[in-house]
PDB file of C-alpha atoms and ligand atoms in Angstrom:
ATOM      1  CA  UNK A   1      -0.498 -15.021   0.990  1.00 90.00           C
ATOM      2  CA  UNK A   2      -2.739 -14.319  -1.990  1.00 95.00           C
ATOM      3  CA  UNK A   3      -3.676 -11.046  -3.638  1.00 98.00           C
ATOM      4  CA  UNK A   4      -6.941 -10.132  -5.330  1.00 98.00           C
ATOM      5  CA  UNK A   5      -8.418  -6.927  -6.724  1.00 98.00           C
ATOM      6  CA  UNK A   6     -10.492  -4.775  -4.388  1.00 98.00           C
ATOM      7  CA  UNK A   7     -14.259  -5.482  -4.448  1.00 98.00           C
ATOM      8  CA  UNK A   8     -17.355  -3.563  -3.244  1.00 97.00           C
ATOM      9  CA  UNK A   9     -17.646  -6.063  -0.350  1.00 97.00           C
ATOM     10  CA  UNK A  10     -14.338  -4.816   1.124  1.00 98.00           C
ATOM     11  CA  UNK A  11     -16.000  -1.937   3.006  1.00 98.00           C
ATOM     12  CA  UNK A  12     -15.508  -3.588   6.402  1.00 97.00           C
ATOM     13  CA  UNK A  13     -11.758  -4.038   5.821  1.00 97.00           C
ATOM     14  CA  UNK A  14     -11.478  -0.475   4.480  1.00 98.00           C
ATOM     15  CA  UNK A  15     -13.204   0.931   7.559  1.00 98.00           C
ATOM     16  CA  UNK A  16     -11.023  -1.157   9.899  1.00 97.00           C
ATOM     17  CA  UNK A  17      -7.884   0.122   8.167  1.00 97.00           C
ATOM     18  CA  UNK A  18      -8.730   3.748   7.462  1.00 96.00           C
ATOM     19  CA  UNK A  19     -10.967   4.779  10.350  1.00 97.00           C
ATOM     20  CA  UNK A  20      -8.507   3.456  12.948  1.00 96.00           C
ATOM     21  CA  UNK A  21      -6.321   6.116  14.610  1.00 95.00           C
ATOM     22  CA  UNK A  22      -3.444   3.654  15.181  1.00 94.00           C
ATOM     23  CA  UNK A  23      -3.439   2.308  11.601  1.00 95.00           C
ATOM     24  CA  UNK A  24      -3.612   5.858  10.257  1.00 92.00           C
ATOM     25  CA  UNK A  25      -1.219   7.500  12.742  1.00 89.00           C
ATOM     26  CA  UNK A  26       1.434   8.043  10.073  1.00 86.00           C
ATOM     27  CA  UNK A  27      -0.982   8.368   7.144  1.00 87.00           C
ATOM     28  CA  UNK A  28      -2.804  11.588   7.965  1.00 85.00           C
ATOM     29  CA  UNK A  29      -5.030  10.341  10.794  1.00 89.00           C
ATOM     30  CA  UNK A  30      -8.329   8.410  10.748  1.00 94.00           C
ATOM     31  CA  UNK A  31     -10.880   9.109   8.026  1.00 94.00           C
ATOM     32  CA  UNK A  32     -14.660   9.263   8.311  1.00 95.00           C
ATOM     33  CA  UNK A  33     -16.687   6.163   7.312  1.00 97.00           C
ATOM     34  CA  UNK A  34     -18.393   8.281   4.603  1.00 97.00           C
ATOM     35  CA  UNK A  35     -15.074   9.249   3.050  1.00 96.00           C
ATOM     36  CA  UNK A  36     -13.854   5.653   3.210  1.00 97.00           C
ATOM     37  CA  UNK A  37     -17.022   4.366   1.481  1.00 98.00           C
ATOM     38  CA  UNK A  38     -16.501   6.922  -1.288  1.00 98.00           C
ATOM     39  CA  UNK A  39     -12.819   5.937  -1.582  1.00 97.00           C
ATOM     40  CA  UNK A  40     -13.821   2.264  -1.957  1.00 98.00           C
ATOM     41  CA  UNK A  41     -16.229   3.155  -4.785  1.00 98.00           C
ATOM     42  CA  UNK A  42     -13.494   5.107  -6.546  1.00 97.00           C
ATOM     43  CA  UNK A  43     -10.952   2.310  -5.997  1.00 97.00           C
ATOM     44  CA  UNK A  44     -13.305  -0.297  -7.502  1.00 98.00           C
ATOM     45  CA  UNK A  45     -13.803   1.945 -10.551  1.00 98.00           C
ATOM     46  CA  UNK A  46     -10.062   2.483 -10.794  1.00 96.00           C
ATOM     47  CA  UNK A  47      -9.495  -1.259 -10.892  1.00 97.00           C
ATOM     48  CA  UNK A  48     -12.244  -1.706 -13.481  1.00 97.00           C
ATOM     49  CA  UNK A  49     -10.614   0.806 -15.824  1.00 96.00           C
ATOM     50  CA  UNK A  50      -7.147  -0.620 -14.934  1.00 95.00           C
ATOM     51  CA  UNK A  51      -5.663   2.797 -14.191  1.00 95.00           C
ATOM     52  CA  UNK A  52      -4.270   1.650 -10.827  1.00 97.00           C
ATOM     53  CA  UNK A  53      -3.763  -1.580  -8.895  1.00 98.00           C
ATOM     54  CA  UNK A  54      -5.653  -1.835  -5.612  1.00 98.00           C
ATOM     55  CA  UNK A  55      -4.859  -5.292  -4.264  1.00 98.00           C
ATOM     56  CA  UNK A  56      -6.271  -6.870  -1.134  1.00 98.00           C
ATOM     57  CA  UNK A  57      -3.879  -9.131   0.761  1.00 98.00           C
ATOM     58  CA  UNK A  58      -5.679 -12.307   1.852  1.00 98.00           C
ATOM     59  CA  UNK A  59      -4.876 -14.259   4.996  1.00 95.00           C
ATOM     60  CA  UNK A  60      -2.841 -17.448   4.454  1.00 91.00           C
ATOM     61  CA  UNK A  61      -6.058 -19.542   4.573  1.00 93.00           C
ATOM     62  CA  UNK A  62      -7.580 -17.239   1.921  1.00 93.00           C
ATOM     63  CA  UNK A  63     -10.635 -16.603   4.106  1.00 93.00           C
ATOM     64  CA  UNK A  64     -10.060 -13.063   5.343  1.00 96.00           C
ATOM     65  CA  UNK A  65      -8.679  -9.737   4.179  1.00 98.00           C
ATOM     66  CA  UNK A  66      -5.354  -9.100   5.937  1.00 98.00           C
ATOM     67  CA  UNK A  67      -4.417  -5.809   4.295  1.00 98.00           C
ATOM     68  CA  UNK A  68      -3.880  -3.933   1.072  1.00 98.00           C
ATOM     69  CA  UNK A  69      -1.179  -2.880  -1.394  1.00 98.00           C
ATOM     70  CA  UNK A  70      -1.850  -0.070  -3.851  1.00 98.00           C
ATOM     71  CA  UNK A  71       0.133   1.006  -6.898  1.00 98.00           C
ATOM     72  CA  UNK A  72      -1.012   4.092  -8.744  1.00 97.00           C
ATOM     73  CA  UNK A  73       0.325   6.865 -10.883  1.00 95.00           C
ATOM     74  CA  UNK A  74      -0.089  10.555 -10.114  1.00 93.00           C
ATOM     75  CA  UNK A  75       1.551  13.579 -11.693  1.00 91.00           C
ATOM     76  CA  UNK A  76       3.601  11.195 -13.810  1.00 92.00           C
ATOM     77  CA  UNK A  77       4.985   9.305 -10.811  1.00 96.00           C
ATOM     78  CA  UNK A  78       4.178   5.745  -9.747  1.00 98.00           C
ATOM     79  CA  UNK A  79       3.696   5.299  -6.005  1.00 97.00           C
ATOM     80  CA  UNK A  80       3.199   2.178  -3.910  1.00 98.00           C
ATOM     81  CA  UNK A  81       1.630   1.995  -0.443  1.00 97.00           C
ATOM     82  CA  UNK A  82       0.569  -0.769   1.956  1.00 97.00           C
ATOM     83  CA  UNK A  83      -1.262  -1.577   5.170  1.00 97.00           C
ATOM     84  CA  UNK A  84      -1.756  -4.773   7.160  1.00 98.00           C
ATOM     85  CA  UNK A  85      -4.446  -5.186   9.835  1.00 97.00           C
ATOM     86  CA  UNK A  86      -3.147  -5.535  13.422  1.00 96.00           C
ATOM     87  CA  UNK A  87      -3.980  -9.229  13.861  1.00 96.00           C
ATOM     88  CA  UNK A  88      -1.948 -10.097  10.747  1.00 97.00           C
ATOM     89  CA  UNK A  89       1.086  -7.887  11.432  1.00 97.00           C
ATOM     90  CA  UNK A  90       4.541  -9.269  12.182  1.00 97.00           C
ATOM     91  CA  UNK A  91       4.181 -12.369   9.997  1.00 96.00           C
ATOM     92  CA  UNK A  92       5.918 -11.117   6.876  1.00 97.00           C
ATOM     93  CA  UNK A  93       2.651 -10.582   4.983  1.00 97.00           C
ATOM     94  CA  UNK A  94       3.275  -6.940   4.016  1.00 98.00           C
ATOM     95  CA  UNK A  95       6.777  -7.685   2.739  1.00 98.00           C
ATOM     96  CA  UNK A  96       5.585 -10.686   0.756  1.00 97.00           C
ATOM     97  CA  UNK A  97       2.675  -8.758  -0.755  1.00 98.00           C
ATOM     98  CA  UNK A  98       4.835  -5.765  -1.720  1.00 98.00           C
ATOM     99  CA  UNK A  99       7.391  -8.030  -3.399  1.00 98.00           C
ATOM    100  CA  UNK A 100       4.572  -9.827  -5.264  1.00 98.00           C
ATOM    101  CA  UNK A 101       3.144  -6.529  -6.575  1.00 98.00           C
ATOM    102  CA  UNK A 102       6.622  -5.392  -7.643  1.00 98.00           C
ATOM    103  CA  UNK A 103       6.984  -8.679  -9.541  1.00 97.00           C
ATOM    104  CA  UNK A 104       3.657  -8.023 -11.295  1.00 97.00           C
ATOM    105  CA  UNK A 105       4.825  -4.479 -12.104  1.00 98.00           C
ATOM    106  CA  UNK A 106       8.035  -5.829 -13.597  1.00 97.00           C
ATOM    107  CA  UNK A 107       6.069  -8.218 -15.830  1.00 97.00           C
ATOM    108  CA  UNK A 108       3.548  -5.516 -16.777  1.00 97.00           C
ATOM    109  CA  UNK A 109       6.184  -2.934 -17.674  1.00 96.00           C
ATOM    110  CA  UNK A 110       3.989   0.191 -17.568  1.00 96.00           C
ATOM    111  CA  UNK A 111       4.957   1.720 -14.231  1.00 97.00           C
ATOM    112  CA  UNK A 112       8.528   2.956 -14.633  1.00 97.00           C
ATOM    113  CA  UNK A 113      10.381   3.759 -11.393  1.00 98.00           C
ATOM    114  CA  UNK A 114       8.180   3.146  -8.342  1.00 98.00           C
ATOM    115  CA  UNK A 115       8.343   5.496  -5.353  1.00 98.00           C
ATOM    116  CA  UNK A 116       7.453   4.866  -1.696  1.00 97.00           C
ATOM    117  CA  UNK A 117       7.211   7.445   1.101  1.00 95.00           C
ATOM    118  CA  UNK A 118       7.033   5.658   4.469  1.00 95.00           C
ATOM    119  CA  UNK A 119       7.179   7.726   7.603  1.00 93.00           C
ATOM    120  CA  UNK A 120      10.774   7.977   8.859  1.00 95.00           C
ATOM    121  CA  UNK A 121       9.681   6.390  12.150  1.00 93.00           C
ATOM    122  CA  UNK A 122       7.908   3.400  10.525  1.00 95.00           C
ATOM    123  CA  UNK A 123      10.618   0.758  11.047  1.00 97.00           C
ATOM    124  CA  UNK A 124       8.657  -2.085   9.418  1.00 97.00           C
ATOM    125  CA  UNK A 125       7.820  -0.128   6.255  1.00 97.00           C
ATOM    126  CA  UNK A 126      11.378   1.107   5.847  1.00 98.00           C
ATOM    127  CA  UNK A 127      12.589  -2.493   6.332  1.00 98.00           C
ATOM    128  CA  UNK A 128      10.169  -3.614   3.606  1.00 98.00           C
ATOM    129  CA  UNK A 129      11.585  -1.015   1.202  1.00 98.00           C
ATOM    130  CA  UNK A 130      15.147  -2.062   1.969  1.00 98.00           C
ATOM    131  CA  UNK A 131      14.559  -5.799   1.609  1.00 97.00           C
ATOM    132  CA  UNK A 132      12.415  -5.413  -1.532  1.00 97.00           C
ATOM    133  CA  UNK A 133      15.348  -3.704  -3.262  1.00 97.00           C
ATOM    134  CA  UNK A 134      14.377  -0.019  -3.101  1.00 98.00           C
ATOM    135  CA  UNK A 135      17.136   2.595  -2.947  1.00 98.00           C
ATOM    136  CA  UNK A 136      16.866   5.359  -0.364  1.00 98.00           C
ATOM    137  CA  UNK A 137      16.740   8.633  -2.317  1.00 98.00           C
ATOM    138  CA  UNK A 138      16.559  10.886   0.733  1.00 97.00           C
ATOM    139  CA  UNK A 139      14.383  12.340   3.438  1.00 96.00           C
ATOM    140  CA  UNK A 140      11.390  14.540   2.596  1.00 93.00           C
ATOM    141  CA  UNK A 141       8.319  16.114   4.087  1.00 91.00           C
ATOM    142  CA  UNK A 142       5.132  14.548   2.669  1.00 85.00           C
ATOM    143  CA  UNK A 143       1.617  15.984   2.967  1.00 83.00           C
ATOM    144  CA  UNK A 144      -1.122  13.530   3.998  1.00 77.00           C
ATOM    145  CA  UNK A 145      -4.646  14.851   4.502  1.00 73.00           C
ATOM    146  CA  UNK A 146      -3.502  18.357   5.342  1.00 79.00           C
ATOM    147  CA  UNK A 147      -0.658  17.402   7.717  1.00 80.00           C
ATOM    148  CA  UNK A 148       3.068  17.303   6.979  1.00 86.00           C
ATOM    149  CA  UNK A 149       4.994  14.134   7.905  1.00 86.00           C
ATOM    150  CA  UNK A 150       8.741  13.465   7.880  1.00 94.00           C
ATOM    151  CA  UNK A 151       9.117  10.629   5.356  1.00 95.00           C
ATOM    152  CA  UNK A 152      11.821   8.680   3.594  1.00 97.00           C
ATOM    153  CA  UNK A 153      11.781   8.621  -0.194  1.00 97.00           C
ATOM    154  CA  UNK A 154      12.577   5.193  -1.649  1.00 98.00           C
ATOM    155  CA  UNK A 155      12.785   4.363  -5.382  1.00 98.00           C
ATOM    156  CA  UNK A 156      12.875   1.063  -7.252  1.00 98.00           C
ATOM    157  CA  UNK A 157      12.802   0.408 -10.976  1.00 98.00           C
ATOM    158  CA  UNK A 158      10.969  -2.918 -11.355  1.00 97.00           C
ATOM    159  CA  UNK A 159      12.882  -3.643 -14.564  1.00 96.00           C
ATOM    160  CA  UNK A 160      15.985  -3.971 -12.345  1.00 95.00           C
ATOM    161  CA  UNK A 161      14.380  -6.870 -10.446  1.00 94.00           C
ATOM    162  CA  UNK A 162      15.358 -10.403 -11.299  1.00 83.00           C
ATOM    163  CA  UNK A 163      12.579 -12.477 -12.834  1.00 70.00           C
TER     164      UNK A 163
HETATM  165  C1  LIG B   1       3.794  -1.274   8.454  1.00 84.03           C
HETATM  166  C2  LIG B   1       3.003  -2.537   8.216  1.00 84.03           C
HETATM  167  C3  LIG B   1       2.471  -2.537   6.794  1.00 84.03           C
HETATM  168  C4  LIG B   1       3.898  -3.771   8.420  1.00 84.03           C
HETATM  169  O1  LIG B   1       3.160  -4.936   8.087  1.00 84.03           O
HETATM  170  P1  LIG B   1       3.656  -6.385   8.543  1.00 84.03           P
HETATM  171  O2  LIG B   1       2.903  -7.402   7.741  1.00 84.03           O
HETATM  172  O3  LIG B   1       3.606  -6.476  10.010  1.00 84.03           O
HETATM  173  O4  LIG B   1       5.185  -6.359   8.065  1.00 84.03           O
HETATM  174  P2  LIG B   1       6.110  -7.630   7.853  1.00 84.03           P
HETATM  175  O5  LIG B   1       5.797  -8.676   8.879  1.00 84.03           O
HETATM  176  O6  LIG B   1       6.068  -8.004   6.406  1.00 84.03           O
HETATM  177  O7  LIG B   1       7.545  -7.033   8.216  1.00 84.03           O
HETATM  178  C5  LIG B   1       8.190  -6.198   7.294  1.00 84.03           C
HETATM  179  C6  LIG B   1       9.620  -5.983   7.718  1.00 84.03           C
HETATM  180  O8  LIG B   1       9.641  -5.142   8.864  1.00 84.03           O
HETATM  181  C7  LIG B   1      10.375  -5.770   9.891  1.00 84.03           C
HETATM  182  N1  LIG B   1       9.685  -5.347  11.099  1.00 84.03           N
HETATM  183  C8  LIG B   1       8.448  -5.654  11.488  1.00 84.03           C
HETATM  184  N2  LIG B   1       8.139  -4.994  12.622  1.00 84.03           N
HETATM  185  C9  LIG B   1       9.232  -4.248  12.936  1.00 84.03           C
HETATM  186  C10 LIG B   1       9.548  -3.355  13.978  1.00 84.03           C
HETATM  187  N3  LIG B   1       8.651  -3.064  14.939  1.00 84.03           N
HETATM  188  N4  LIG B   1      10.762  -2.789  13.971  1.00 84.03           N
HETATM  189  C11 LIG B   1      11.657  -3.067  13.012  1.00 84.03           C
HETATM  190  N5  LIG B   1      11.418  -3.885  11.982  1.00 84.03           N
HETATM  191  C12 LIG B   1      10.209  -4.480  11.956  1.00 84.03           C
HETATM  192  C13 LIG B   1      10.271  -7.241   9.596  1.00 84.03           C
HETATM  193  O9  LIG B   1      11.356  -7.955  10.167  1.00 84.03           O
HETATM  194  C14 LIG B   1      10.360  -7.251   8.103  1.00 84.03           C
HETATM  195  O10 LIG B   1      11.701  -7.037   7.688  1.00 84.03           O
HETATM  196  P3  LIG B   1      12.308  -7.744   6.358  1.00 84.03           P
HETATM  197  O11 LIG B   1      11.468  -7.232   5.193  1.00 84.03           O
HETATM  198  O12 LIG B   1      13.694  -7.265   6.302  1.00 84.03           O
HETATM  199  O13 LIG B   1      12.125  -9.205   6.574  1.00 84.03           O
HETATM  200  C15 LIG B   1       1.817  -2.619   9.217  1.00 84.03           C
HETATM  201  O14 LIG B   1       2.328  -2.553  10.518  1.00 84.03           O
HETATM  202  C16 LIG B   1       0.801  -1.497   9.046  1.00 84.03           C
HETATM  203  O15 LIG B   1      -0.047  -1.577   8.178  1.00 84.03           O
HETATM  204  N6  LIG B   1       0.842  -0.441   9.870  1.00 84.03           N
HETATM  205  C17 LIG B   1      -0.108   0.644   9.830  1.00 84.03           C
HETATM  206  C18 LIG B   1      -0.196   1.381   8.504  1.00 84.03           C
HETATM  207  C19 LIG B   1       1.129   1.824   7.975  1.00 84.03           C
HETATM  208  O16 LIG B   1       1.959   2.320   8.712  1.00 84.03           O
HETATM  209  N7  LIG B   1       1.322   1.642   6.666  1.00 84.03           N
HETATM  210  C20 LIG B   1       2.551   1.951   5.984  1.00 84.03           C
HETATM  211  C21 LIG B   1       2.641   3.392   5.645  1.00 84.03           C
HETATM  212  S1  LIG B   1       4.116   3.686   4.737  1.00 84.03           S
END
């Protein structure tokens, strides 16, 4: 598994992740290709000004995009999210990528406590939170794209991670 910053050429991977009803079932539903293209432009700018981390997860051979991990700050809170494309799921890639980004966050030191809000029914994402060292803070309702989802609220302070 390798990570790299998002690039303008990632449109195909963005569309496969965000326009897919299954991938987006617990993330507010599929988005339009136009909205996704605009999001990619904004994400590339965000990476250029280093205000958030938008990392692409590469396949083990480094040839293809397998997914994404994002870490960004909004309203004073740092939030992490992740997705892995269907053909790469179930191989530990998401867990490995999330732990790698948390390690980078620990070294960087700017993020403070990091929050994650996986859907309560997303067994794999809740397992990732647990095994990465997050603490379950409680259950909440989270708004995604105009819909309300039952989510778990997990928190981890990267400075608590071992080097
Ligand atoms: C959720 C998702 C990121 C998982 O990616 P993945 O690469 O298949 O996950 P991993 O192989 O790293 O598995 C992560 C953990 O979940 C566990 N797991 C995987 N599938 C599981 C399942 N169906 N039920 C229970 N646990 C499961 C793994 O054993 C692993 O546990 P561990 O960390 O304790 O070892 C991926 O399925 C996805 O992108 N789904 C659609 C988008 C989405 O839901 N994003 C997350 C929103 S919060």
